[in-house]
Amino acid sequence: MAVELLEERIRRDGVVKEGNVLKVDSFLNHQLDVALLDEMGAEWKRLFADRPITKVLTIEASGIGIAAIVARHFGVPVVFAKKAQSVNLDGEMYTTKIESFTHKRVFDVIVAKKFLGPEDHVLIIDDFLANGCALNGLIEIVEEAGATVEGIGIAVEKGFQGGGDALRERGYRLESLAIVESMDADSGEIVFRS
Ligand code: 5GP
């Protein structure tokens, strides 16, 4: 249900930009369609029902809205990794570096140690998966904490950019609700992996 709804919505309101960027800012990462996000949260709850999730982890800014609704479905807190320009390494933070796909910049990313620890079973949530930089950074933070990555939920995976398949090969349970196989900025055509 959520998969069909999301694909339909991407077809209707998604805009294919040059540089392999899909804009979905009218419903997913600027203006938020909360009813759609709620359906997506219910779907991930169904898909990861067998996993003992204690925390949802995402990265600011555009993951937060989605992850908060997902966390509500699991009845657990959501933690978002923060982007910082320069980090004071005071030992209270897990840190990693993430290269932003959309901004082509490297960010230091931090999570306070008090919000993630070895006892945690983490579901990582993000809006997009392209090359996998953002997710690799979040996975590193979970590993640094000694916590367990139980699964990864992505709204829109751009399958042709390979980040998702690399993560599946490494054994992560990755559930992308929509996987774009190809898209064309001139015609606006979007083809989904079935
Ligand atoms: P990756 O790190 O996997 O290369 O890229 C994922 C991150 O870049 C996501 O957190 C998302 O914010 C951003 N991103 C990547 N591709 C797109 C895209 O096509 N559209 C939008 N709106 N964001 C994207």
JSON list of C-alpha atoms and ligand atoms in Angstrom, two decimals:
[
{"chain": "A", "resi": 1, "resn": "MET", "atom": "CA", "xyz": [0.00, 0.00, 0.00]},
{"chain": "A", "resi": 2, "resn": "ALA", "atom": "CA", "xyz": [2.64, 2.54, 1.07]},
{"chain": "A", "resi": 3, "resn": "VAL", "atom": "CA", "xyz": [4.86, 1.43, -1.81]},
{"chain": "A", "resi": 4, "resn": "GLU", "atom": "CA", "xyz": [2.16, 2.07, -4.41]},
{"chain": "A", "resi": 5, "resn": "LEU", "atom": "CA", "xyz": [1.18, 5.36, -2.79]},
{"chain": "A", "resi": 6, "resn": "LEU", "atom": "CA", "xyz": [4.77, 6.58, -2.77]},
{"chain": "A", "resi": 7, "resn": "GLU", "atom": "CA", "xyz": [5.51, 5.52, -6.35]},
{"chain": "A", "resi": 8, "resn": "GLU", "atom": "CA", "xyz": [2.30, 7.16, -7.55]},
{"chain": "A", "resi": 9, "resn": "ARG", "atom": "CA", "xyz": [3.16, 10.35, -5.72]},
{"chain": "A", "resi": 10, "resn": "ILE", "atom": "CA", "xyz": [6.71, 10.42, -7.12]},
{"chain": "A", "resi": 11, "resn": "ARG", "atom": "CA", "xyz": [5.29, 9.94, -10.64]},
{"chain": "A", "resi": 12, "resn": "ARG", "atom": "CA", "xyz": [2.80, 12.74, -10.11]},
{"chain": "A", "resi": 13, "resn": "ASP", "atom": "CA", "xyz": [4.79, 15.33, -8.13]},
{"chain": "A", "resi": 14, "resn": "GLY", "atom": "CA", "xyz": [8.44, 14.32, -8.39]},
{"chain": "A", "resi": 15, "resn": "VAL", "atom": "CA", "xyz": [10.66, 16.44, -10.65]},
{"chain": "A", "resi": 16, "resn": "VAL", "atom": "CA", "xyz": [13.77, 14.99, -12.30]},
{"chain": "A", "resi": 17, "resn": "LYS", "atom": "CA", "xyz": [16.64, 17.48, -12.25]},
{"chain": "A", "resi": 18, "resn": "GLU", "atom": "CA", "xyz": [20.00, 17.45, -14.00]},
{"chain": "A", "resi": 19, "resn": "GLY", "atom": "CA", "xyz": [22.76, 15.68, -12.09]},
{"chain": "A", "resi": 20, "resn": "ASN", "atom": "CA", "xyz": [20.65, 12.67, -11.05]},
{"chain": "A", "resi": 21, "resn": "VAL", "atom": "CA", "xyz": [18.66, 14.63, -8.52]},
{"chain": "A", "resi": 22, "resn": "LEU", "atom": "CA", "xyz": [15.00, 13.85, -7.93]},
{"chain": "A", "resi": 23, "resn": "LYS", "atom": "CA", "xyz": [13.06, 16.64, -6.27]},
{"chain": "A", "resi": 24, "resn": "VAL", "atom": "CA", "xyz": [10.26, 15.51, -4.01]},
{"chain": "A", "resi": 25, "resn": "ASP", "atom": "CA", "xyz": [10.03, 18.63, -1.92]},
{"chain": "A", "resi": 26, "resn": "SER", "atom": "CA", "xyz": [6.27, 19.04, -2.25]},
{"chain": "A", "resi": 27, "resn": "PHE", "atom": "CA", "xyz": [5.60, 15.95, -0.11]},
{"chain": "A", "resi": 28, "resn": "LEU", "atom": "CA", "xyz": [8.76, 14.35, 1.31]},
{"chain": "A", "resi": 29, "resn": "ASN", "atom": "CA", "xyz": [11.49, 16.75, 2.30]},
{"chain": "A", "resi": 30, "resn": "HIS", "atom": "CA", "xyz": [10.37, 20.34, 2.42]},
{"chain": "A", "resi": 31, "resn": "GLN", "atom": "CA", "xyz": [6.59, 20.33, 2.60]},
{"chain": "A", "resi": 32, "resn": "LEU", "atom": "CA", "xyz": [5.66, 17.03, 4.28]},
{"chain": "A", "resi": 33, "resn": "ASP", "atom": "CA", "xyz": [2.57, 14.94, 3.50]},
{"chain": "A", "resi": 34, "resn": "VAL", "atom": "CA", "xyz": [2.14, 13.56, 7.00]},
{"chain": "A", "resi": 35, "resn": "ALA", "atom": "CA", "xyz": [-0.57, 11.06, 6.02]},
{"chain": "A", "resi": 36, "resn": "LEU", "atom": "CA", "xyz": [1.79, 9.57, 3.43]},
{"chain": "A", "resi": 37, "resn": "LEU", "atom": "CA", "xyz": [4.65, 9.49, 5.94]},
{"chain": "A", "resi": 38, "resn": "ASP", "atom": "CA", "xyz": [2.35, 7.71, 8.38]},
{"chain": "A", "resi": 39, "resn": "GLU", "atom": "CA", "xyz": [1.58, 5.01, 5.77]},
{"chain": "A", "resi": 40, "resn": "MET", "atom": "CA", "xyz": [5.32, 4.63, 5.20]},
{"chain": "A", "resi": 41, "resn": "GLY", "atom": "CA", "xyz": [5.93, 4.32, 8.94]},
{"chain": "A", "resi": 42, "resn": "ALA", "atom": "CA", "xyz": [3.30, 1.58, 9.17]},
{"chain": "A", "resi": 43, "resn": "GLU", "atom": "CA", "xyz": [4.95, -0.28, 6.28]},
{"chain": "A", "resi": 44, "resn": "TRP", "atom": "CA", "xyz": [8.42, -0.25, 7.91]},
{"chain": "A", "resi": 45, "resn": "LYS", "atom": "CA", "xyz": [6.84, -1.35, 11.19]},
{"chain": "A", "resi": 46, "resn": "ARG", "atom": "CA", "xyz": [5.39, -4.34, 9.30]},
{"chain": "A", "resi": 47, "resn": "LEU", "atom": "CA", "xyz": [8.67, -5.08, 7.50]},
{"chain": "A", "resi": 48, "resn": "PHE", "atom": "CA", "xyz": [10.80, -4.90, 10.66]},
{"chain": "A", "resi": 49, "resn": "ALA", "atom": "CA", "xyz": [8.23, -6.39, 13.07]},
{"chain": "A", "resi": 50, "resn": "ASP", "atom": "CA", "xyz": [10.65, -9.22, 13.96]},
{"chain": "A", "resi": 51, "resn": "ARG", "atom": "CA", "xyz": [13.47, -6.87, 14.97]},
{"chain": "A", "resi": 52, "resn": "PRO", "atom": "CA", "xyz": [13.87, -5.63, 18.56]},
{"chain": "A", "resi": 53, "resn": "ILE", "atom": "CA", "xyz": [14.21, -1.94, 17.63]},
{"chain": "A", "resi": 54, "resn": "THR", "atom": "CA", "xyz": [15.08, 0.39, 20.54]},
{"chain": "A", "resi": 55, "resn": "LYS", "atom": "CA", "xyz": [15.99, 3.50, 18.58]},
{"chain": "A", "resi": 56, "resn": "VAL", "atom": "CA", "xyz": [15.50, 5.13, 15.20]},
{"chain": "A", "resi": 57, "resn": "LEU", "atom": "CA", "xyz": [18.54, 6.98, 13.83]},
{"chain": "A", "resi": 58, "resn": "THR", "atom": "CA", "xyz": [18.58, 9.51, 11.00]},
{"chain": "A", "resi": 59, "resn": "ILE", "atom": "CA", "xyz": [20.54, 12.55, 9.84]},
{"chain": "A", "resi": 60, "resn": "GLU", "atom": "CA", "xyz": [19.45, 16.16, 9.76]},
{"chain": "A", "resi": 61, "resn": "ALA", "atom": "CA", "xyz": [17.69, 17.78, 8.17]},
{"chain": "A", "resi": 62, "resn": "SER", "atom": "CA", "xyz": [15.46, 15.99, 5.72]},
{"chain": "A", "resi": 63, "resn": "GLY", "atom": "CA", "xyz": [15.44, 12.61, 7.47]},
{"chain": "A", "resi": 64, "resn": "ILE", "atom": "CA", "xyz": [13.97, 13.97, 10.69]},
{"chain": "A", "resi": 65, "resn": "GLY", "atom": "CA", "xyz": [10.31, 14.32, 9.73]},
{"chain": "A", "resi": 66, "resn": "ILE", "atom": "CA", "xyz": [10.13, 10.82, 8.28]},
{"chain": "A", "resi": 67, "resn": "ALA", "atom": "CA", "xyz": [12.11, 9.24, 11.12]},
{"chain": "A", "resi": 68, "resn": "ALA", "atom": "CA", "xyz": [9.97, 10.88, 13.80]},
{"chain": "A", "resi": 69, "resn": "ILE", "atom": "CA", "xyz": [6.83, 9.30, 12.38]},
{"chain": "A", "resi": 70, "resn": "VAL", "atom": "CA", "xyz": [8.58, 5.94, 12.02]},
{"chain": "A", "resi": 71, "resn": "ALA", "atom": "CA", "xyz": [9.70, 6.15, 15.66]},
{"chain": "A", "resi": 72, "resn": "ARG", "atom": "CA", "xyz": [6.10, 6.71, 16.70]},
{"chain": "A", "resi": 73, "resn": "HIS", "atom": "CA", "xyz": [5.14, 3.43, 15.03]},
{"chain": "A", "resi": 74, "resn": "PHE", "atom": "CA", "xyz": [7.86, 1.56, 16.93]},
{"chain": "A", "resi": 75, "resn": "GLY", "atom": "CA", "xyz": [7.22, 3.41, 20.21]},
{"chain": "A", "resi": 76, "resn": "VAL", "atom": "CA", "xyz": [10.90, 4.35, 20.55]},
{"chain": "A", "resi": 77, "resn": "PRO", "atom": "CA", "xyz": [12.88, 7.62, 20.46]},
{"chain": "A", "resi": 78, "resn": "VAL", "atom": "CA", "xyz": [14.42, 9.05, 17.33]},
{"chain": "A", "resi": 79, "resn": "VAL", "atom": "CA", "xyz": [17.98, 10.40, 17.37]},
{"chain": "A", "resi": 80, "resn": "PHE", "atom": "CA", "xyz": [19.24, 12.54, 14.53]},
{"chain": "A", "resi": 81, "resn": "ALA", "atom": "CA", "xyz": [22.91, 12.91, 13.70]},
{"chain": "A", "resi": 82, "resn": "LYS", "atom": "CA", "xyz": [23.88, 16.57, 13.53]},
{"chain": "A", "resi": 83, "resn": "LYS", "atom": "CA", "xyz": [26.02, 18.19, 10.89]},
{"chain": "A", "resi": 84, "resn": "ALA", "atom": "CA", "xyz": [28.75, 20.35, 12.39]},
{"chain": "A", "resi": 85, "resn": "GLN", "atom": "CA", "xyz": [31.29, 22.51, 10.58]},
{"chain": "A", "resi": 86, "resn": "SER", "atom": "CA", "xyz": [34.03, 21.89, 13.10]},
{"chain": "A", "resi": 87, "resn": "VAL", "atom": "CA", "xyz": [33.82, 19.53, 15.98]},
{"chain": "A", "resi": 88, "resn": "ASN", "atom": "CA", "xyz": [35.14, 19.97, 19.50]},
{"chain": "A", "resi": 89, "resn": "LEU", "atom": "CA", "xyz": [36.27, 16.44, 20.19]},
{"chain": "A", "resi": 90, "resn": "ASP", "atom": "CA", "xyz": [35.46, 16.37, 23.86]},
{"chain": "A", "resi": 91, "resn": "GLY", "atom": "CA", "xyz": [34.91, 12.64, 24.09]},
{"chain": "A", "resi": 92, "resn": "GLU", "atom": "CA", "xyz": [31.18, 13.04, 24.56]},
{"chain": "A", "resi": 93, "resn": "MET", "atom": "CA", "xyz": [30.38, 12.52, 20.90]},
{"chain": "A", "resi": 94, "resn": "TYR", "atom": "CA", "xyz": [30.57, 9.84, 18.26]},
{"chain": "A", "resi": 95, "resn": "THR", "atom": "CA", "xyz": [31.82, 11.48, 15.08]},
{"chain": "A", "resi": 96, "resn": "THR", "atom": "CA", "xyz": [32.17, 10.65, 11.42]},
{"chain": "A", "resi": 97, "resn": "LYS", "atom": "CA", "xyz": [32.45, 12.44, 8.10]},
{"chain": "A", "resi": 98, "resn": "ILE", "atom": "CA", "xyz": [29.79, 12.39, 5.42]},
{"chain": "A", "resi": 99, "resn": "GLU", "atom": "CA", "xyz": [30.03, 13.79, 1.93]},
{"chain": "A", "resi": 100, "resn": "SER", "atom": "CA", "xyz": [26.75, 15.38, 0.98]},
{"chain": "A", "resi": 101, "resn": "PHE", "atom": "CA", "xyz": [25.41, 14.21, -2.38]},
{"chain": "A", "resi": 102, "resn": "THR", "atom": "CA", "xyz": [23.29, 17.30, -2.91]},
{"chain": "A", "resi": 103, "resn": "HIS", "atom": "CA", "xyz": [25.74, 19.90, -1.55]},
{"chain": "A", "resi": 104, "resn": "LYS", "atom": "CA", "xyz": [29.02, 18.24, -2.63]},
{"chain": "A", "resi": 105, "resn": "ARG", "atom": "CA", "xyz": [30.56, 19.10, 0.71]},
{"chain": "A", "resi": 106, "resn": "VAL", "atom": "CA", "xyz": [32.05, 17.06, 3.52]},
{"chain": "A", "resi": 107, "resn": "PHE", "atom": "CA", "xyz": [30.39, 17.47, 6.90]},
{"chain": "A", "resi": 108, "resn": "ASP", "atom": "CA", "xyz": [31.49, 16.32, 10.32]},
{"chain": "A", "resi": 109, "resn": "VAL", "atom": "CA", "xyz": [28.53, 14.49, 11.78]},
{"chain": "A", "resi": 110, "resn": "ILE", "atom": "CA", "xyz": [28.01, 13.93, 15.48]},
{"chain": "A", "resi": 111, "resn": "VAL", "atom": "CA", "xyz": [25.79, 12.01, 17.87]},
{"chain": "A", "resi": 112, "resn": "ALA", "atom": "CA", "xyz": [26.05, 12.50, 21.64]},
{"chain": "A", "resi": 113, "resn": "LYS", "atom": "CA", "xyz": [27.20, 9.32, 23.37]},
{"chain": "A", "resi": 114, "resn": "LYS", "atom": "CA", "xyz": [24.41, 9.59, 25.92]},
{"chain": "A", "resi": 115, "resn": "PHE", "atom": "CA", "xyz": [21.82, 8.91, 23.20]},
{"chain": "A", "resi": 116, "resn": "LEU", "atom": "CA", "xyz": [23.29, 5.72, 21.70]},
{"chain": "A", "resi": 117, "resn": "GLY", "atom": "CA", "xyz": [25.00, 2.80, 23.42]},
{"chain": "A", "resi": 118, "resn": "PRO", "atom": "CA", "xyz": [25.86, -0.93, 23.18]},
{"chain": "A", "resi": 119, "resn": "GLU", "atom": "CA", "xyz": [22.37, -1.91, 24.36]},
{"chain": "A", "resi": 120, "resn": "ASP", "atom": "CA", "xyz": [20.68, -0.26, 21.37]},
{"chain": "A", "resi": 121, "resn": "HIS", "atom": "CA", "xyz": [19.12, -2.01, 18.37]},
{"chain": "A", "resi": 122, "resn": "VAL", "atom": "CA", "xyz": [18.91, 0.61, 15.70]},
{"chain": "A", "resi": 123, "resn": "LEU", "atom": "CA", "xyz": [16.70, 1.18, 12.69]},
{"chain": "A", "resi": 124, "resn": "ILE", "atom": "CA", "xyz": [18.33, 3.72, 10.38]},
{"chain": "A", "resi": 125, "resn": "ILE", "atom": "CA", "xyz": [15.92, 5.85, 8.33]},
{"chain": "A", "resi": 126, "resn": "ASP", "atom": "CA", "xyz": [16.60, 8.37, 5.57]},
{"chain": "A", "resi": 127, "resn": "ASP", "atom": "CA", "xyz": [14.74, 10.03, 2.74]},
{"chain": "A", "resi": 128, "resn": "PHE", "atom": "CA", "xyz": [17.14, 9.16, -0.12]},
{"chain": "A", "resi": 129, "resn": "LEU", "atom": "CA", "xyz": [19.84, 6.63, -0.87]},
{"chain": "A", "resi": 130, "resn": "ALA", "atom": "CA", "xyz": [22.20, 7.44, -3.73]},
{"chain": "A", "resi": 131, "resn": "ASN", "atom": "CA", "xyz": [25.86, 6.41, -3.37]},
{"chain": "A", "resi": 132, "resn": "GLY", "atom": "CA", "xyz": [25.46, 5.43, 0.24]},
{"chain": "A", "resi": 133, "resn": "CYS", "atom": "CA", "xyz": [27.73, 8.03, 1.91]},
{"chain": "A", "resi": 134, "resn": "ALA", "atom": "CA", "xyz": [25.10, 9.19, 4.37]},
{"chain": "A", "resi": 135, "resn": "LEU", "atom": "CA", "xyz": [24.19, 5.64, 5.37]},
{"chain": "A", "resi": 136, "resn": "ASN", "atom": "CA", "xyz": [27.80, 4.52, 5.68]},
{"chain": "A", "resi": 137, "resn": "GLY", "atom": "CA", "xyz": [28.40, 7.40, 8.07]},
{"chain": "A", "resi": 138, "resn": "LEU", "atom": "CA", "xyz": [25.36, 6.49, 10.15]},
{"chain": "A", "resi": 139, "resn": "ILE", "atom": "CA", "xyz": [26.41, 2.82, 10.21]},
{"chain": "A", "resi": 140, "resn": "GLU", "atom": "CA", "xyz": [29.87, 3.90, 11.41]},
{"chain": "A", "resi": 141, "resn": "ILE", "atom": "CA", "xyz": [28.31, 5.84, 14.26]},
{"chain": "A", "resi": 142, "resn": "VAL", "atom": "CA", "xyz": [26.20, 2.84, 15.31]},
{"chain": "A", "resi": 143, "resn": "GLU", "atom": "CA", "xyz": [29.31, 0.63, 15.23]},
{"chain": "A", "resi": 144, "resn": "GLU", "atom": "CA", "xyz": [31.31, 3.18, 17.20]},
{"chain": "A", "resi": 145, "resn": "ALA", "atom": "CA", "xyz": [28.57, 3.03, 19.84]},
{"chain": "A", "resi": 146, "resn": "GLY", "atom": "CA", "xyz": [28.78, -0.78, 19.94]},
{"chain": "A", "resi": 147, "resn": "ALA", "atom": "CA", "xyz": [25.08, -0.88, 19.04]},
{"chain": "A", "resi": 148, "resn": "THR", "atom": "CA", "xyz": [23.44, -3.15, 16.44]},
{"chain": "A", "resi": 149, "resn": "VAL", "atom": "CA", "xyz": [22.12, -2.10, 13.04]},
{"chain": "A", "resi": 150, "resn": "GLU", "atom": "CA", "xyz": [18.86, -4.05, 12.83]},
{"chain": "A", "resi": 151, "resn": "GLY", "atom": "CA", "xyz": [17.77, -2.59, 9.55]},
{"chain": "A", "resi": 152, "resn": "ILE", "atom": "CA", "xyz": [17.71, 0.36, 7.20]},
{"chain": "A", "resi": 153, "resn": "GLY", "atom": "CA", "xyz": [14.57, 2.00, 5.83]},
{"chain": "A", "resi": 154, "resn": "ILE", "atom": "CA", "xyz": [14.82, 4.35, 2.87]},
{"chain": "A", "resi": 155, "resn": "ALA", "atom": "CA", "xyz": [11.99, 6.24, 1.22]},
{"chain": "A", "resi": 156, "resn": "VAL", "atom": "CA", "xyz": [13.56, 6.61, -2.24]},
{"chain": "A", "resi": 157, "resn": "GLU", "atom": "CA", "xyz": [16.56, 4.59, -3.39]},
{"chain": "A", "resi": 158, "resn": "LYS", "atom": "CA", "xyz": [18.16, 5.55, -6.69]},
{"chain": "A", "resi": 159, "resn": "GLY", "atom": "CA", "xyz": [19.05, 2.01, -7.69]},
{"chain": "A", "resi": 160, "resn": "PHE", "atom": "CA", "xyz": [21.24, 3.10, -10.58]},
{"chain": "A", "resi": 161, "resn": "GLN", "atom": "CA", "xyz": [23.68, 4.80, -8.20]},
{"chain": "A", "resi": 162, "resn": "GLY", "atom": "CA", "xyz": [24.62, 1.53, -6.54]},
{"chain": "A", "resi": 163, "resn": "GLY", "atom": "CA", "xyz": [24.73, 2.49, -2.84]},
{"chain": "A", "resi": 164, "resn": "GLY", "atom": "CA", "xyz": [21.80, 0.22, -1.98]},
{"chain": "A", "resi": 165, "resn": "ASP", "atom": "CA", "xyz": [23.08, -2.89, -3.71]},
{"chain": "A", "resi": 166, "resn": "ALA", "atom": "CA", "xyz": [26.49, -2.46, -2.04]},
{"chain": "A", "resi": 167, "resn": "LEU", "atom": "CA", "xyz": [24.80, -2.35, 1.38]},
{"chain": "A", "resi": 168, "resn": "ARG", "atom": "CA", "xyz": [22.70, -5.45, 0.58]},
{"chain": "A", "resi": 169, "resn": "GLU", "atom": "CA", "xyz": [25.89, -7.27, -0.44]},
{"chain": "A", "resi": 170, "resn": "ARG", "atom": "CA", "xyz": [27.39, -6.39, 2.93]},
{"chain": "A", "resi": 171, "resn": "GLY", "atom": "CA", "xyz": [24.41, -8.16, 4.52]},
{"chain": "A", "resi": 172, "resn": "TYR", "atom": "CA", "xyz": [22.37, -5.22, 5.77]},
{"chain": "A", "resi": 173, "resn": "ARG", "atom": "CA", "xyz": [18.63, -5.58, 5.73]},
{"chain": "A", "resi": 174, "resn": "LEU", "atom": "CA", "xyz": [17.65, -2.65, 3.56]},
{"chain": "A", "resi": 175, "resn": "GLU", "atom": "CA", "xyz": [14.01, -1.88, 2.81]},
{"chain": "A", "resi": 176, "resn": "SER", "atom": "CA", "xyz": [13.57, 0.91, 0.28]},
{"chain": "A", "resi": 177, "resn": "LEU", "atom": "CA", "xyz": [9.93, 1.70, -0.35]},
{"chain": "A", "resi": 178, "resn": "ALA", "atom": "CA", "xyz": [10.55, 3.02, -3.88]},
{"chain": "A", "resi": 179, "resn": "ILE", "atom": "CA", "xyz": [13.57, 2.08, -5.99]},
{"chain": "A", "resi": 180, "resn": "VAL", "atom": "CA", "xyz": [14.14, 4.27, -9.05]},
{"chain": "A", "resi": 181, "resn": "GLU", "atom": "CA", "xyz": [15.84, 2.21, -11.74]},
{"chain": "A", "resi": 182, "resn": "SER", "atom": "CA", "xyz": [16.24, 5.09, -14.17]},
{"chain": "A", "resi": 183, "resn": "MET", "atom": "CA", "xyz": [15.12, 8.67, -14.61]},
{"chain": "A", "resi": 184, "resn": "ASP", "atom": "CA", "xyz": [15.49, 11.21, -17.33]},
{"chain": "A", "resi": 185, "resn": "ALA", "atom": "CA", "xyz": [15.68, 14.96, -16.82]},
{"chain": "A", "resi": 186, "resn": "ASP", "atom": "CA", "xyz": [14.59, 15.81, -20.40]},
{"chain": "A", "resi": 187, "resn": "SER", "atom": "CA", "xyz": [11.46, 13.67, -20.65]},
{"chain": "A", "resi": 188, "resn": "GLY", "atom": "CA", "xyz": [10.79, 13.54, -16.90]},
{"chain": "A", "resi": 189, "resn": "GLU", "atom": "CA", "xyz": [10.33, 9.78, -17.17]},
{"chain": "A", "resi": 190, "resn": "ILE", "atom": "CA", "xyz": [10.88, 7.73, -14.01]},
{"chain": "A", "resi": 191, "resn": "VAL", "atom": "CA", "xyz": [11.12, 3.92, -14.07]},
{"chain": "A", "resi": 192, "resn": "PHE", "atom": "CA", "xyz": [10.81, 1.94, -10.83]},
{"chain": "A", "resi": 193, "resn": "ARG", "atom": "CA", "xyz": [12.40, -1.42, -10.03]},
{"chain": "A", "resi": 194, "resn": "SER", "atom": "CA", "xyz": [9.55, -3.89, -9.62]},
{"chain": "B", "resi": 1, "resn": "5GP", "atom": "P1", "xyz": [24.21, 9.36, -0.59]},
{"chain": "B", "resi": 1, "resn": "5GP", "atom": "O1", "xyz": [24.91, 9.72, 0.66]},
{"chain": "B", "resi": 1, "resn": "5GP", "atom": "O2", "xyz": [23.55, 7.98, -0.51]},
{"chain": "B", "resi": 1, "resn": "5GP", "atom": "O3", "xyz": [25.03, 9.51, -1.82]},
{"chain": "B", "resi": 1, "resn": "5GP", "atom": "O4", "xyz": [23.02, 10.42, -0.73]},
{"chain": "B", "resi": 1, "resn": "5GP", "atom": "C1", "xyz": [21.99, 10.39, 0.20]},
{"chain": "B", "resi": 1, "resn": "5GP", "atom": "C2", "xyz": [21.72, 11.76, 0.76]},
{"chain": "B", "resi": 1, "resn": "5GP", "atom": "O5", "xyz": [21.80, 12.77, -0.25]},
{"chain": "B", "resi": 1, "resn": "5GP", "atom": "C3", "xyz": [20.33, 11.81, 1.33]},
{"chain": "B", "resi": 1, "resn": "5GP", "atom": "O6", "xyz": [20.42, 12.03, 2.73]},
{"chain": "B", "resi": 1, "resn": "5GP", "atom": "C4", "xyz": [19.62, 12.95, 0.64]},
{"chain": "B", "resi": 1, "resn": "5GP", "atom": "O7", "xyz": [19.45, 14.03, 1.55]},
{"chain": "B", "resi": 1, "resn": "5GP", "atom": "C5", "xyz": [20.54, 13.41, -0.46]},
{"chain": "B", "resi": 1, "resn": "5GP", "atom": "N1", "xyz": [20.09, 13.00, -1.81]},
{"chain": "B", "resi": 1, "resn": "5GP", "atom": "C6", "xyz": [20.71, 12.11, -2.63]},
{"chain": "B", "resi": 1, "resn": "5GP", "atom": "N2", "xyz": [20.10, 12.02, -3.80]},
{"chain": "B", "resi": 1, "resn": "5GP", "atom": "C7", "xyz": [19.04, 12.84, -3.74]},
{"chain": "B", "resi": 1, "resn": "5GP", "atom": "C8", "xyz": [18.03, 13.19, -4.68]},
{"chain": "B", "resi": 1, "resn": "5GP", "atom": "O8", "xyz": [17.95, 12.69, -5.82]},
{"chain": "B", "resi": 1, "resn": "5GP", "atom": "N3", "xyz": [17.08, 14.08, -4.26]},
{"chain": "B", "resi": 1, "resn": "5GP", "atom": "C9", "xyz": [17.10, 14.63, -3.02]},
{"chain": "B", "resi": 1, "resn": "5GP", "atom": "N4", "xyz": [16.13, 15.48, -2.70]},
{"chain": "B", "resi": 1, "resn": "5GP", "atom": "N5", "xyz": [18.08, 14.35, -2.11]},
{"chain": "B", "resi": 1, "resn": "5GP", "atom": "C10", "xyz": [19.04, 13.47, -2.46]}
]
